[in-house]
Amino acid sequence: MASKDKKDEDGSTRKKADRLSDKELKAQRDLCVLGPHGELALPSVSIDGYSLELREGDEFVGDNASRTAFRHMLDAWRKLYTDMAGKDPMGSKPTQEIGKQRLDELLERDGPAAAAIRAAQDDYALQLAHVTKRFLKHKTWKGVKRVIVGGGFHQSEVGEQAINAAAKLLAKDKVPVELRTLHHHADDGGLVGWVHLAPTALLQSYDAILAVDIGGTNVRCGIVVTHLHKTPDMSKAEVVRREKWGHASEDPKRDELVGGIVDMLEKLLAYADKHGIRVAPFIGVACPGLICEDGSIAGGTQNLPGNWESMRFHLPRDLCDRLPTIGDGRTQVCLHNDAVVQGLSELPFTQDVKRWAVLTVGTGLGNATYTNAETTKTTSAAK
């Protein structure tokens, strides 16, 4: 495994690195983690802003359209139905423990449980439409014509119906914006977006990259094959292998979470080696928060375990230390905001508009806005 070279750093397994001095090794490692992280100016698109925090009173506007908010709405309707009928229409299990699949099943069955879910959907649609309007009034959202809704919520029938209802409300109010869901599966969007951030030279020399998407509930790691030579716009980029860890249920410490990510990446590298996939020595890491150019995180990580904003913690360097080589190359790690990366997975499908945005519905509500460098009336990917 690649990490074995790290453990045997003072022995014969260092290969080419064993001819370098400690100072040269540190300089080489620093070069691998310098980034630039949180890049905002890309050749085909500029990232105008992300993690916009609008307030209404003491609350953040976006919190009203998160997955957590929907659960609170459903809780309220369950209580109302229980008070009226003397029986909870959805049984004794707490709302946060009822999975998306189960909610979809209850919705399909009809009856009191479905009625409570539909009522919560209506409430959520109103809030999502309201949040979208508020964002559109901000200067960084001026001119946005399409809003992509990502995150895990849209992956369920309950979530998709609620989002579609919000789109209808915006159309009814004559708000000049299109609201639609992510093309990719929710588990893949935050991984696929890295093909638009990785160094072009690496993409041209290898079949795939490694990508990581760190959320407050789950961590996803995947092998992303670019198919660059078949589709230069990378509209066919796909995750061919994915590892997913629901870390929130295990309550790991910060360093345990990072260690778990490395274990997942090593499994993916073993898979790639077995199947002849040439993986670039590059890891793209998406996580919540404000990402500084030096790879530190300035804020917005409250849903992650431990202190990710500490001056003593540097995630890219930590990953490089634990996984120093991939194949014959020194590992390069790049860090960016998770909503930004998920939004970039839509880049090939937004070439018919100038300005667009993303809202990611998860534990919180992530957001980002973009301006395309060039647009065409229609492209095969945008259709």
mmCIF file of C-alpha atoms in Angstrom:
data_model
loop_
_atom_site.group_PDB
_atom_site.id
_atom_site.type_symbol
_atom_site.label_atom_id
_atom_site.label_comp_id
_atom_site.label_asym_id
_atom_site.label_seq_id
_atom_site.Cartn_x
_atom_site.Cartn_y
_atom_site.Cartn_z
ATOM 1 C CA MET A 1 0.000 0.000 0.000
ATOM 2 C CA ALA A 2 1.057 3.573 -0.616
ATOM 3 C CA SER A 3 0.957 4.379 3.100
ATOM 4 C CA LYS A 4 3.525 1.684 3.837
ATOM 5 C CA ASP A 5 6.176 3.942 2.318
ATOM 6 C CA LYS A 6 5.260 6.502 4.993
ATOM 7 C CA LYS A 7 5.630 3.976 7.822
ATOM 8 C CA ASP A 8 8.997 2.817 6.462
ATOM 9 C CA GLU A 9 10.163 6.375 5.790
ATOM 10 C CA ASP A 10 13.555 5.784 7.446
ATOM 11 C CA GLY A 11 14.144 2.417 5.734
ATOM 12 C CA SER A 12 14.796 0.991 2.311
ATOM 13 C CA THR A 13 11.242 1.483 1.014
ATOM 14 C CA ARG A 14 11.791 5.210 0.466
ATOM 15 C CA LYS A 15 13.068 4.467 -3.055
ATOM 16 C CA LYS A 16 13.900 7.758 -4.775
ATOM 17 C CA ALA A 17 13.081 9.790 -1.668
ATOM 18 C CA ASP A 18 15.896 8.155 0.346
ATOM 19 C CA ARG A 19 18.444 10.256 -1.534
ATOM 20 C CA LEU A 20 16.898 13.512 -0.332
ATOM 21 C CA SER A 21 17.812 15.371 2.836
ATOM 22 C CA ASP A 22 15.197 16.073 5.500
ATOM 23 C CA LYS A 23 15.083 19.715 4.347
ATOM 24 C CA GLU A 24 14.529 18.660 0.730
ATOM 25 C CA LEU A 25 11.839 16.195 1.771
ATOM 26 C CA LYS A 26 9.995 18.911 3.701
ATOM 27 C CA ALA A 27 10.224 21.293 0.738
ATOM 28 C CA GLN A 28 8.918 18.592 -1.578
ATOM 29 C CA ARG A 29 6.050 17.779 0.803
ATOM 30 C CA ASP A 30 5.140 21.448 1.145
ATOM 31 C CA LEU A 31 5.069 21.768 -2.640
ATOM 32 C CA CYS A 32 2.539 18.931 -2.758
ATOM 33 C CA VAL A 33 0.111 20.669 -0.406
ATOM 34 C CA LEU A 34 0.440 24.332 -1.380
ATOM 35 C CA GLY A 35 -2.523 24.219 -3.755
ATOM 36 C CA PRO A 36 -3.723 26.776 -4.631
ATOM 37 C CA HIS A 37 -6.626 25.701 -2.450
ATOM 38 C CA GLY A 38 -10.081 27.232 -2.728
ATOM 39 C CA GLU A 39 -9.333 28.421 -6.281
ATOM 40 C CA LEU A 40 -11.990 30.849 -7.565
ATOM 41 C CA ALA A 41 -10.790 31.621 -11.109
ATOM 42 C CA LEU A 42 -10.868 28.623 -13.463
ATOM 43 C CA PRO A 43 -10.318 28.682 -17.240
ATOM 44 C CA SER A 44 -13.963 28.027 -18.126
ATOM 45 C CA VAL A 45 -15.806 29.383 -15.079
ATOM 46 C CA SER A 46 -15.345 31.753 -12.172
ATOM 47 C CA ILE A 47 -16.660 31.008 -8.697
ATOM 48 C CA ASP A 48 -18.188 34.289 -7.605
ATOM 49 C CA GLY A 49 -18.903 33.332 -4.009
ATOM 50 C CA TYR A 50 -19.897 30.531 -1.668
ATOM 51 C CA SER A 51 -21.099 29.895 1.883
ATOM 52 C CA LEU A 52 -23.205 33.051 1.766
ATOM 53 C CA GLU A 53 -24.751 33.576 5.202
ATOM 54 C CA LEU A 54 -27.913 35.677 5.151
ATOM 55 C CA ARG A 55 -29.728 36.326 8.408
ATOM 56 C CA GLU A 56 -33.340 36.825 9.410
ATOM 57 C CA GLY A 57 -33.228 37.930 12.999
ATOM 58 C CA ASP A 58 -30.911 35.596 14.879
ATOM 59 C CA GLU A 59 -31.208 32.764 12.352
ATOM 60 C CA PHE A 60 -29.453 31.995 9.103
ATOM 61 C CA VAL A 61 -31.877 32.030 6.168
ATOM 62 C CA GLY A 62 -30.403 28.900 4.629
ATOM 63 C CA ASP A 63 -31.056 26.797 7.728
ATOM 64 C CA ASN A 64 -34.777 26.972 6.939
ATOM 65 C CA ALA A 65 -34.268 24.908 3.772
ATOM 66 C CA SER A 66 -31.871 22.253 5.060
ATOM 67 C CA ARG A 67 -32.635 18.557 5.422
ATOM 68 C CA THR A 68 -32.666 19.157 9.166
ATOM 69 C CA ALA A 69 -35.371 21.795 8.694
ATOM 70 C CA PHE A 70 -37.537 19.343 6.736
ATOM 71 C CA ARG A 71 -37.243 16.845 9.592
ATOM 72 C CA HIS A 72 -38.391 19.508 12.060
ATOM 73 C CA MET A 73 -41.369 20.312 9.820
ATOM 74 C CA LEU A 74 -42.303 16.639 9.647
ATOM 75 C CA ASP A 75 -41.978 16.381 13.425
ATOM 76 C CA ALA A 76 -44.442 19.250 13.845
ATOM 77 C CA TRP A 77 -47.004 17.608 11.562
ATOM 78 C CA ARG A 78 -46.592 14.252 13.312
ATOM 79 C CA LYS A 79 -47.347 15.939 16.621
ATOM 80 C CA LEU A 80 -50.427 17.659 15.185
ATOM 81 C CA TYR A 81 -51.788 14.395 13.770
ATOM 82 C CA THR A 82 -51.031 12.646 17.071
ATOM 83 C CA ASP A 83 -52.889 15.332 19.029
ATOM 84 C CA MET A 84 -55.907 15.027 16.706
ATOM 85 C CA ALA A 85 -56.069 11.230 16.388
ATOM 86 C CA GLY A 86 -54.414 10.114 19.593
ATOM 87 C CA LYS A 87 -51.923 8.049 17.637
ATOM 88 C CA ASP A 88 -48.697 8.926 15.818
ATOM 89 C CA PRO A 89 -49.285 8.137 12.116
ATOM 90 C CA MET A 90 -45.644 7.114 11.708
ATOM 91 C CA GLY A 91 -45.191 4.992 14.820
ATOM 92 C CA SER A 92 -42.778 5.454 17.704
ATOM 93 C CA LYS A 93 -39.484 5.853 15.818
ATOM 94 C CA PRO A 94 -38.044 9.411 15.958
ATOM 95 C CA THR A 95 -38.122 11.285 12.658
ATOM 96 C CA GLN A 96 -34.331 11.553 12.428
ATOM 97 C CA GLU A 97 -34.116 7.749 12.519
ATOM 98 C CA ILE A 98 -36.531 7.207 9.630
ATOM 99 C CA GLY A 99 -34.583 6.799 6.397
ATOM 100 C CA LYS A 100 -35.363 8.286 2.989
ATOM 101 C CA GLN A 101 -36.490 4.947 1.594
ATOM 102 C CA ARG A 102 -38.958 4.444 4.429
ATOM 103 C CA LEU A 103 -40.398 7.934 3.961
ATOM 104 C CA ASP A 104 -40.860 7.202 0.250
ATOM 105 C CA GLU A 105 -42.696 3.971 1.138
ATOM 106 C CA LEU A 106 -45.012 5.763 3.553
ATOM 107 C CA LEU A 107 -45.731 8.468 0.974
ATOM 108 C CA GLU A 108 -46.677 5.873 -1.623
ATOM 109 C CA ARG A 109 -49.029 4.007 0.727
ATOM 110 C CA ASP A 110 -51.221 7.054 1.328
ATOM 111 C CA GLY A 111 -53.087 7.421 4.633
ATOM 112 C CA PRO A 112 -52.311 9.634 7.677
ATOM 113 C CA ALA A 113 -48.524 9.155 7.435
ATOM 114 C CA ALA A 114 -48.529 10.216 3.781
ATOM 115 C CA ALA A 115 -50.710 13.217 4.635
ATOM 116 C CA ALA A 116 -48.204 14.336 7.290
ATOM 117 C CA ILE A 117 -45.321 13.933 4.830
ATOM 118 C CA ARG A 118 -47.154 15.887 2.104
ATOM 119 C CA ALA A 119 -47.879 18.695 4.567
ATOM 120 C CA ALA A 120 -44.190 18.833 5.486
ATOM 121 C CA GLN A 121 -43.312 18.845 1.773
ATOM 122 C CA ASP A 122 -45.556 21.856 1.233
ATOM 123 C CA ASP A 123 -43.953 23.678 4.164
ATOM 124 C CA TYR A 124 -40.482 22.858 2.869
ATOM 125 C CA ALA A 125 -41.327 24.004 -0.674
ATOM 126 C CA LEU A 126 -42.429 27.372 0.701
ATOM 127 C CA GLN A 127 -39.193 27.726 2.645
ATOM 128 C CA LEU A 128 -36.961 26.659 -0.274
ATOM 129 C CA ALA A 129 -38.715 29.137 -2.571
ATOM 130 C CA HIS A 130 -38.326 31.872 0.056
ATOM 131 C CA VAL A 131 -34.632 31.094 0.611
ATOM 132 C CA THR A 132 -34.006 31.117 -3.151
ATOM 133 C CA LYS A 133 -35.661 34.532 -3.470
ATOM 134 C CA ARG A 134 -33.568 35.908 -0.622
ATOM 135 C CA PHE A 135 -30.343 34.678 -2.176
ATOM 136 C CA LEU A 136 -31.326 36.068 -5.591
ATOM 137 C CA LYS A 137 -31.594 39.541 -4.048
ATOM 138 C CA HIS A 138 -27.973 39.458 -2.889
ATOM 139 C CA LYS A 139 -25.412 41.151 -5.136
ATOM 140 C CA THR A 140 -23.365 37.968 -5.568
ATOM 141 C CA TRP A 141 -26.451 36.227 -6.987
ATOM 142 C CA LYS A 142 -27.414 39.018 -9.375
ATOM 143 C CA GLY A 143 -28.177 37.651 -12.836
ATOM 144 C CA VAL A 144 -28.378 33.976 -11.768
ATOM 145 C CA LYS A 145 -30.745 32.190 -14.166
ATOM 146 C CA ARG A 146 -30.454 28.604 -12.960
ATOM 147 C CA VAL A 147 -30.193 27.125 -9.475
ATOM 148 C CA ILE A 148 -29.092 23.515 -9.159
ATOM 149 C CA VAL A 149 -30.319 21.744 -6.033
ATOM 150 C CA GLY A 150 -27.926 19.069 -4.814
ATOM 151 C CA GLY A 151 -27.307 17.179 -1.604
ATOM 152 C CA GLY A 152 -28.897 13.923 -0.530
ATOM 153 C CA PHE A 153 -32.443 15.276 -0.082
ATOM 154 C CA HIS A 154 -33.234 15.284 -3.799
ATOM 155 C CA GLN A 155 -32.265 11.610 -4.083
ATOM 156 C CA SER A 156 -35.591 10.583 -2.519
ATOM 157 C CA GLU A 157 -39.089 10.848 -3.965
ATOM 158 C CA VAL A 158 -40.120 12.916 -0.955
ATOM 159 C CA GLY A 159 -37.281 15.376 -1.532
ATOM 160 C CA GLU A 160 -37.649 15.587 -5.302
ATOM 161 C CA GLN A 161 -41.368 16.311 -5.042
ATOM 162 C CA ALA A 162 -40.730 19.063 -2.495
ATOM 163 C CA ILE A 163 -38.067 20.661 -4.705
ATOM 164 C CA ASN A 164 -40.352 20.483 -7.745
ATOM 165 C CA ALA A 165 -43.091 22.142 -5.706
ATOM 166 C CA ALA A 166 -40.692 24.965 -4.827
ATOM 167 C CA ALA A 167 -39.882 25.393 -8.534
ATOM 168 C CA LYS A 168 -43.599 25.757 -9.281
ATOM 169 C CA LEU A 169 -43.963 28.369 -6.544
ATOM 170 C CA LEU A 170 -41.112 30.396 -8.036
ATOM 171 C CA ALA A 171 -42.684 30.152 -11.496
ATOM 172 C CA LYS A 172 -46.059 31.188 -10.072
ATOM 173 C CA ASP A 173 -44.435 34.262 -8.526
ATOM 174 C CA LYS A 174 -42.747 34.992 -11.884
ATOM 175 C CA VAL A 175 -39.253 34.722 -10.424
ATOM 176 C CA PRO A 176 -36.951 34.539 -13.490
ATOM 177 C CA VAL A 177 -34.925 31.511 -12.409
ATOM 178 C CA GLU A 178 -34.966 27.801 -13.213
ATOM 179 C CA LEU A 179 -34.766 25.436 -10.248
ATOM 180 C CA ARG A 180 -33.615 21.904 -11.058
ATOM 181 C CA THR A 181 -31.833 18.991 -9.423
ATOM 182 C CA LEU A 182 -28.293 17.683 -9.848
ATOM 183 C CA HIS A 183 -27.572 15.373 -12.814
ATOM 184 C CA HIS A 184 -25.329 13.090 -10.783
ATOM 185 C CA HIS A 185 -26.264 10.899 -7.854
ATOM 186 C CA ALA A 186 -25.976 12.786 -4.579
ATOM 187 C CA ASP A 187 -23.080 10.572 -3.487
ATOM 188 C CA ASP A 188 -21.165 11.333 -6.696
ATOM 189 C CA GLY A 189 -21.617 15.057 -7.376
ATOM 190 C CA GLY A 190 -19.114 16.175 -4.729
ATOM 191 C CA LEU A 191 -16.559 13.789 -6.230
ATOM 192 C CA VAL A 192 -17.113 14.343 -9.963
ATOM 193 C CA GLY A 193 -16.737 18.118 -9.615
ATOM 194 C CA TRP A 194 -13.015 17.653 -8.968
ATOM 195 C CA VAL A 195 -12.315 16.889 -12.630
ATOM 196 C CA HIS A 196 -12.823 20.621 -13.277
ATOM 197 C CA LEU A 197 -10.353 21.607 -10.534
ATOM 198 C CA ALA A 198 -7.535 19.084 -10.966
ATOM 199 C CA PRO A 199 -4.394 20.100 -12.937
ATOM 200 C CA THR A 200 -4.977 19.629 -16.666
ATOM 201 C CA ALA A 201 -1.605 17.966 -17.207
ATOM 202 C CA LEU A 202 -2.474 15.253 -14.710
ATOM 203 C CA LEU A 203 -5.876 14.655 -16.255
ATOM 204 C CA GLN A 204 -4.278 14.205 -19.669
ATOM 205 C CA SER A 205 -1.720 11.701 -18.384
ATOM 206 C CA TYR A 206 -3.958 9.441 -16.283
ATOM 207 C CA ASP A 207 -7.351 7.748 -16.428
ATOM 208 C CA ALA A 208 -8.706 8.922 -13.093
ATOM 209 C CA ILE A 209 -8.279 10.921 -9.903
ATOM 210 C CA LEU A 210 -9.151 10.274 -6.269
ATOM 211 C CA ALA A 211 -11.785 12.518 -4.697
ATOM 212 C CA VAL A 212 -13.127 12.937 -1.165
ATOM 213 C CA ASP A 213 -16.380 14.564 -0.035
ATOM 214 C CA ILE A 214 -16.532 15.222 3.721
ATOM 215 C CA GLY A 215 -19.965 15.977 5.164
ATOM 216 C CA GLY A 216 -21.361 16.322 8.643
ATOM 217 C CA THR A 217 -23.007 12.881 8.432
ATOM 218 C CA ASN A 218 -21.092 10.930 5.771
ATOM 219 C CA VAL A 219 -17.694 10.788 4.101
ATOM 220 C CA ARG A 220 -17.500 9.644 0.495
ATOM 221 C CA CYS A 221 -14.322 8.711 -1.358
ATOM 222 C CA GLY A 222 -14.215 7.665 -4.980
ATOM 223 C CA ILE A 223 -12.257 6.915 -8.126
ATOM 224 C CA VAL A 224 -13.399 9.414 -10.750
ATOM 225 C CA VAL A 225 -12.669 8.411 -14.355
ATOM 226 C CA THR A 226 -12.578 11.530 -16.532
ATOM 227 C CA HIS A 227 -13.157 10.066 -20.039
ATOM 228 C CA LEU A 228 -11.359 13.240 -21.098
ATOM 229 C CA HIS A 229 -10.233 11.918 -24.482
ATOM 230 C CA LYS A 230 -13.795 10.910 -25.411
ATOM 231 C CA THR A 231 -15.562 13.999 -24.070
ATOM 232 C CA PRO A 232 -13.281 17.044 -23.664
ATOM 233 C CA ASP A 233 -15.954 18.836 -21.592
ATOM 234 C CA MET A 234 -15.850 15.844 -19.193
ATOM 235 C CA SER A 235 -19.633 15.521 -19.279
ATOM 236 C CA LYS A 236 -19.134 11.740 -19.127
ATOM 237 C CA ALA A 237 -16.899 11.802 -16.043
ATOM 238 C CA GLU A 238 -18.093 9.168 -13.602
ATOM 239 C CA VAL A 239 -17.382 7.542 -10.257
ATOM 240 C CA VAL A 240 -16.435 3.942 -11.012
ATOM 241 C CA ARG A 241 -15.830 2.945 -7.404
ATOM 242 C CA ARG A 242 -16.980 4.573 -4.197
ATOM 243 C CA GLU A 243 -16.487 4.082 -0.465
ATOM 244 C CA LYS A 244 -18.963 5.631 1.962
ATOM 245 C CA TRP A 245 -18.709 5.947 5.738
ATOM 246 C CA GLY A 246 -21.575 7.180 7.915
ATOM 247 C CA HIS A 247 -19.154 8.563 10.480
ATOM 248 C CA ALA A 248 -21.717 10.570 12.475
ATOM 249 C CA SER A 249 -23.175 7.390 13.995
ATOM 250 C CA GLU A 250 -19.702 6.365 15.246
ATOM 251 C CA ASP A 251 -18.762 9.812 16.606
ATOM 252 C CA PRO A 252 -15.054 9.635 15.687
ATOM 253 C CA LYS A 253 -12.466 12.188 16.739
ATOM 254 C CA ARG A 254 -11.038 14.456 14.029
ATOM 255 C CA ASP A 255 -7.840 12.464 13.580
ATOM 256 C CA GLU A 256 -9.801 9.207 13.536
ATOM 257 C CA LEU A 257 -11.932 10.612 10.745
ATOM 258 C CA VAL A 258 -8.836 11.534 8.728
ATOM 259 C CA GLY A 259 -7.412 8.075 9.365
ATOM 260 C CA GLY A 260 -10.647 6.503 8.144
ATOM 261 C CA ILE A 261 -10.450 8.565 4.955
ATOM 262 C CA VAL A 262 -6.925 7.283 4.301
ATOM 263 C CA ASP A 263 -8.110 3.692 4.814
ATOM 264 C CA MET A 264 -10.868 4.255 2.257
ATOM 265 C CA LEU A 265 -8.425 5.774 -0.237
ATOM 266 C CA GLU A 266 -6.053 2.814 0.144
ATOM 267 C CA LYS A 267 -8.920 0.429 -0.644
ATOM 268 C CA LEU A 268 -9.713 2.445 -3.745
ATOM 269 C CA LEU A 269 -6.084 2.401 -4.880
ATOM 270 C CA ALA A 270 -6.007 -1.391 -4.472
ATOM 271 C CA TYR A 271 -9.147 -1.623 -6.614
ATOM 272 C CA ALA A 272 -7.655 0.637 -9.287
ATOM 273 C CA ASP A 273 -4.451 -1.399 -9.371
ATOM 274 C CA LYS A 274 -6.404 -4.648 -9.735
ATOM 275 C CA HIS A 275 -8.524 -3.271 -12.585
ATOM 276 C CA GLY A 276 -5.772 -1.451 -14.452
ATOM 277 C CA ILE A 277 -7.043 2.088 -13.790
ATOM 278 C CA ARG A 278 -4.216 4.631 -13.952
ATOM 279 C CA VAL A 279 -4.839 6.948 -11.003
ATOM 280 C CA ALA A 280 -3.131 10.347 -10.911
ATOM 281 C CA PRO A 281 -1.123 11.233 -7.775
ATOM 282 C CA PHE A 282 -3.823 13.736 -6.851
ATOM 283 C CA ILE A 283 -6.518 13.837 -4.172
ATOM 284 C CA GLY A 284 -9.279 16.425 -4.333
ATOM 285 C CA VAL A 285 -10.928 17.004 -0.950
ATOM 286 C CA ALA A 286 -14.264 18.788 -0.590
ATOM 287 C CA CYS A 287 -15.397 19.825 2.883
ATOM 288 C CA PRO A 288 -17.649 22.433 4.524
ATOM 289 C CA GLY A 289 -16.284 25.831 5.413
ATOM 290 C CA LEU A 290 -14.314 28.767 4.092
ATOM 291 C CA ILE A 291 -11.188 27.445 2.395
ATOM 292 C CA CYS A 292 -8.073 29.615 2.514
ATOM 293 C CA GLU A 293 -5.466 29.645 -0.256
ATOM 294 C CA ASP A 294 -2.909 28.010 2.052
ATOM 295 C CA GLY A 295 -5.217 25.039 2.715
ATOM 296 C CA SER A 296 -6.416 26.075 6.156
ATOM 297 C CA ILE A 297 -10.121 26.375 6.979
ATOM 298 C CA ALA A 298 -11.423 29.671 8.335
ATOM 299 C CA GLY A 299 -14.922 28.688 9.467
ATOM 300 C CA GLY A 300 -18.069 26.716 8.780
ATOM 301 C CA THR A 301 -16.929 23.327 10.077
ATOM 302 C CA GLN A 302 -19.215 23.166 13.117
ATOM 303 C CA ASN A 303 -20.836 19.937 11.885
ATOM 304 C CA LEU A 304 -17.486 18.093 11.741
ATOM 305 C CA PRO A 305 -15.887 16.374 14.759
ATOM 306 C CA GLY A 306 -13.170 18.294 16.556
ATOM 307 C CA ASN A 307 -11.530 21.578 15.617
ATOM 308 C CA TRP A 308 -10.855 21.772 11.860
ATOM 309 C CA GLU A 309 -9.990 25.462 12.086
ATOM 310 C CA SER A 310 -7.047 25.025 14.458
ATOM 311 C CA MET A 311 -3.769 26.606 13.352
ATOM 312 C CA ARG A 312 -2.096 23.291 14.203
ATOM 313 C CA PHE A 313 -4.313 21.312 11.814
ATOM 314 C CA HIS A 314 -3.708 21.283 8.066
ATOM 315 C CA LEU A 315 -5.793 18.641 6.292
ATOM 316 C CA PRO A 316 -3.871 18.561 2.965
ATOM 317 C CA ARG A 317 -0.526 18.150 4.749
ATOM 318 C CA ASP A 318 -1.982 15.512 7.064
ATOM 319 C CA LEU A 319 -3.204 13.477 4.101
ATOM 320 C CA CYS A 320 0.127 13.834 2.300
ATOM 321 C CA ASP A 321 1.953 12.636 5.413
ATOM 322 C CA ARG A 322 -0.304 9.591 5.717
ATOM 323 C CA LEU A 323 -0.411 8.809 1.979
ATOM 324 C CA PRO A 324 2.858 10.247 0.591
ATOM 325 C CA THR A 325 2.846 8.511 -2.795
ATOM 326 C CA ILE A 326 0.319 7.286 -5.325
ATOM 327 C CA GLY A 327 1.928 5.020 -7.887
ATOM 328 C CA ASP A 328 5.306 6.519 -8.784
ATOM 329 C CA GLY A 329 4.309 10.094 -7.975
ATOM 330 C CA ARG A 330 4.294 12.262 -4.869
ATOM 331 C CA THR A 331 0.755 12.811 -3.678
ATOM 332 C CA GLN A 332 -0.783 16.239 -4.338
ATOM 333 C CA VAL A 333 -3.786 17.263 -2.256
ATOM 334 C CA CYS A 334 -6.133 20.127 -3.075
ATOM 335 C CA LEU A 335 -8.917 21.419 -0.816
ATOM 336 C CA HIS A 336 -12.135 23.252 -1.697
ATOM 337 C CA ASN A 337 -15.612 23.919 -0.358
ATOM 338 C CA ASP A 338 -18.041 21.024 -0.741
ATOM 339 C CA ALA A 339 -20.892 23.034 -2.271
ATOM 340 C CA VAL A 340 -18.507 24.570 -4.821
ATOM 341 C CA VAL A 341 -17.238 21.160 -5.905
ATOM 342 C CA GLN A 342 -20.693 19.630 -6.126
ATOM 343 C CA GLY A 343 -21.839 22.565 -8.224
ATOM 344 C CA LEU A 344 -18.886 22.156 -10.595
ATOM 345 C CA SER A 345 -20.111 18.667 -11.480
ATOM 346 C CA GLU A 346 -22.879 20.530 -13.355
ATOM 347 C CA LEU A 347 -20.482 22.657 -15.400
ATOM 348 C CA PRO A 348 -20.951 20.746 -18.704
ATOM 349 C CA PHE A 349 -24.724 21.047 -18.329
ATOM 350 C CA THR A 350 -24.892 24.806 -17.696
ATOM 351 C CA GLN A 351 -23.253 26.117 -20.853
ATOM 352 C CA ASP A 352 -26.537 27.595 -22.094
ATOM 353 C CA VAL A 353 -26.612 30.171 -19.274
ATOM 354 C CA LYS A 354 -24.151 32.839 -18.178
ATOM 355 C CA ARG A 355 -24.732 32.853 -14.422
ATOM 356 C CA TRP A 356 -25.874 29.954 -12.266
ATOM 357 C CA ALA A 357 -25.792 28.719 -8.690
ATOM 358 C CA VAL A 358 -26.026 25.649 -6.507
ATOM 359 C CA LEU A 359 -27.843 24.923 -3.255
ATOM 360 C CA THR A 360 -26.824 21.724 -1.470
ATOM 361 C CA VAL A 361 -29.465 20.396 0.908
ATOM 362 C CA GLY A 362 -27.773 18.435 3.686
ATOM 363 C CA THR A 363 -27.217 18.822 7.409
ATOM 364 C CA GLY A 364 -27.047 22.523 6.534
ATOM 365 C CA LEU A 365 -27.625 24.368 3.260
ATOM 366 C CA GLY A 366 -24.492 24.941 1.183
ATOM 367 C CA ASN A 367 -24.438 27.460 -1.648
ATOM 368 C CA ALA A 368 -22.210 28.805 -4.414
ATOM 369 C CA THR A 369 -22.527 31.021 -7.499
ATOM 370 C CA TYR A 370 -20.713 30.829 -10.848
ATOM 371 C CA THR A 371 -20.184 32.788 -14.057
ATOM 372 C CA ASN A 372 -19.281 30.873 -17.206
ATOM 373 C CA ALA A 373 -16.400 32.260 -19.251
ATOM 374 C CA GLU A 374 -18.138 31.413 -22.502
ATOM 375 C CA THR A 375 -21.649 30.257 -23.288
ATOM 376 C CA THR A 376 -23.312 28.726 -26.306
ATOM 377 C CA LYS A 377 -26.966 28.574 -27.153
ATOM 378 C CA THR A 378 -27.061 24.776 -26.788
ATOM 379 C CA THR A 379 -24.606 21.990 -26.191
ATOM 380 C CA SER A 380 -25.121 18.239 -26.218
ATOM 381 C CA ALA A 381 -24.443 18.110 -22.491
ATOM 382 C CA ALA A 382 -26.761 20.989 -21.607
ATOM 383 C CA LYS A 383 -29.774 19.455 -23.295
#
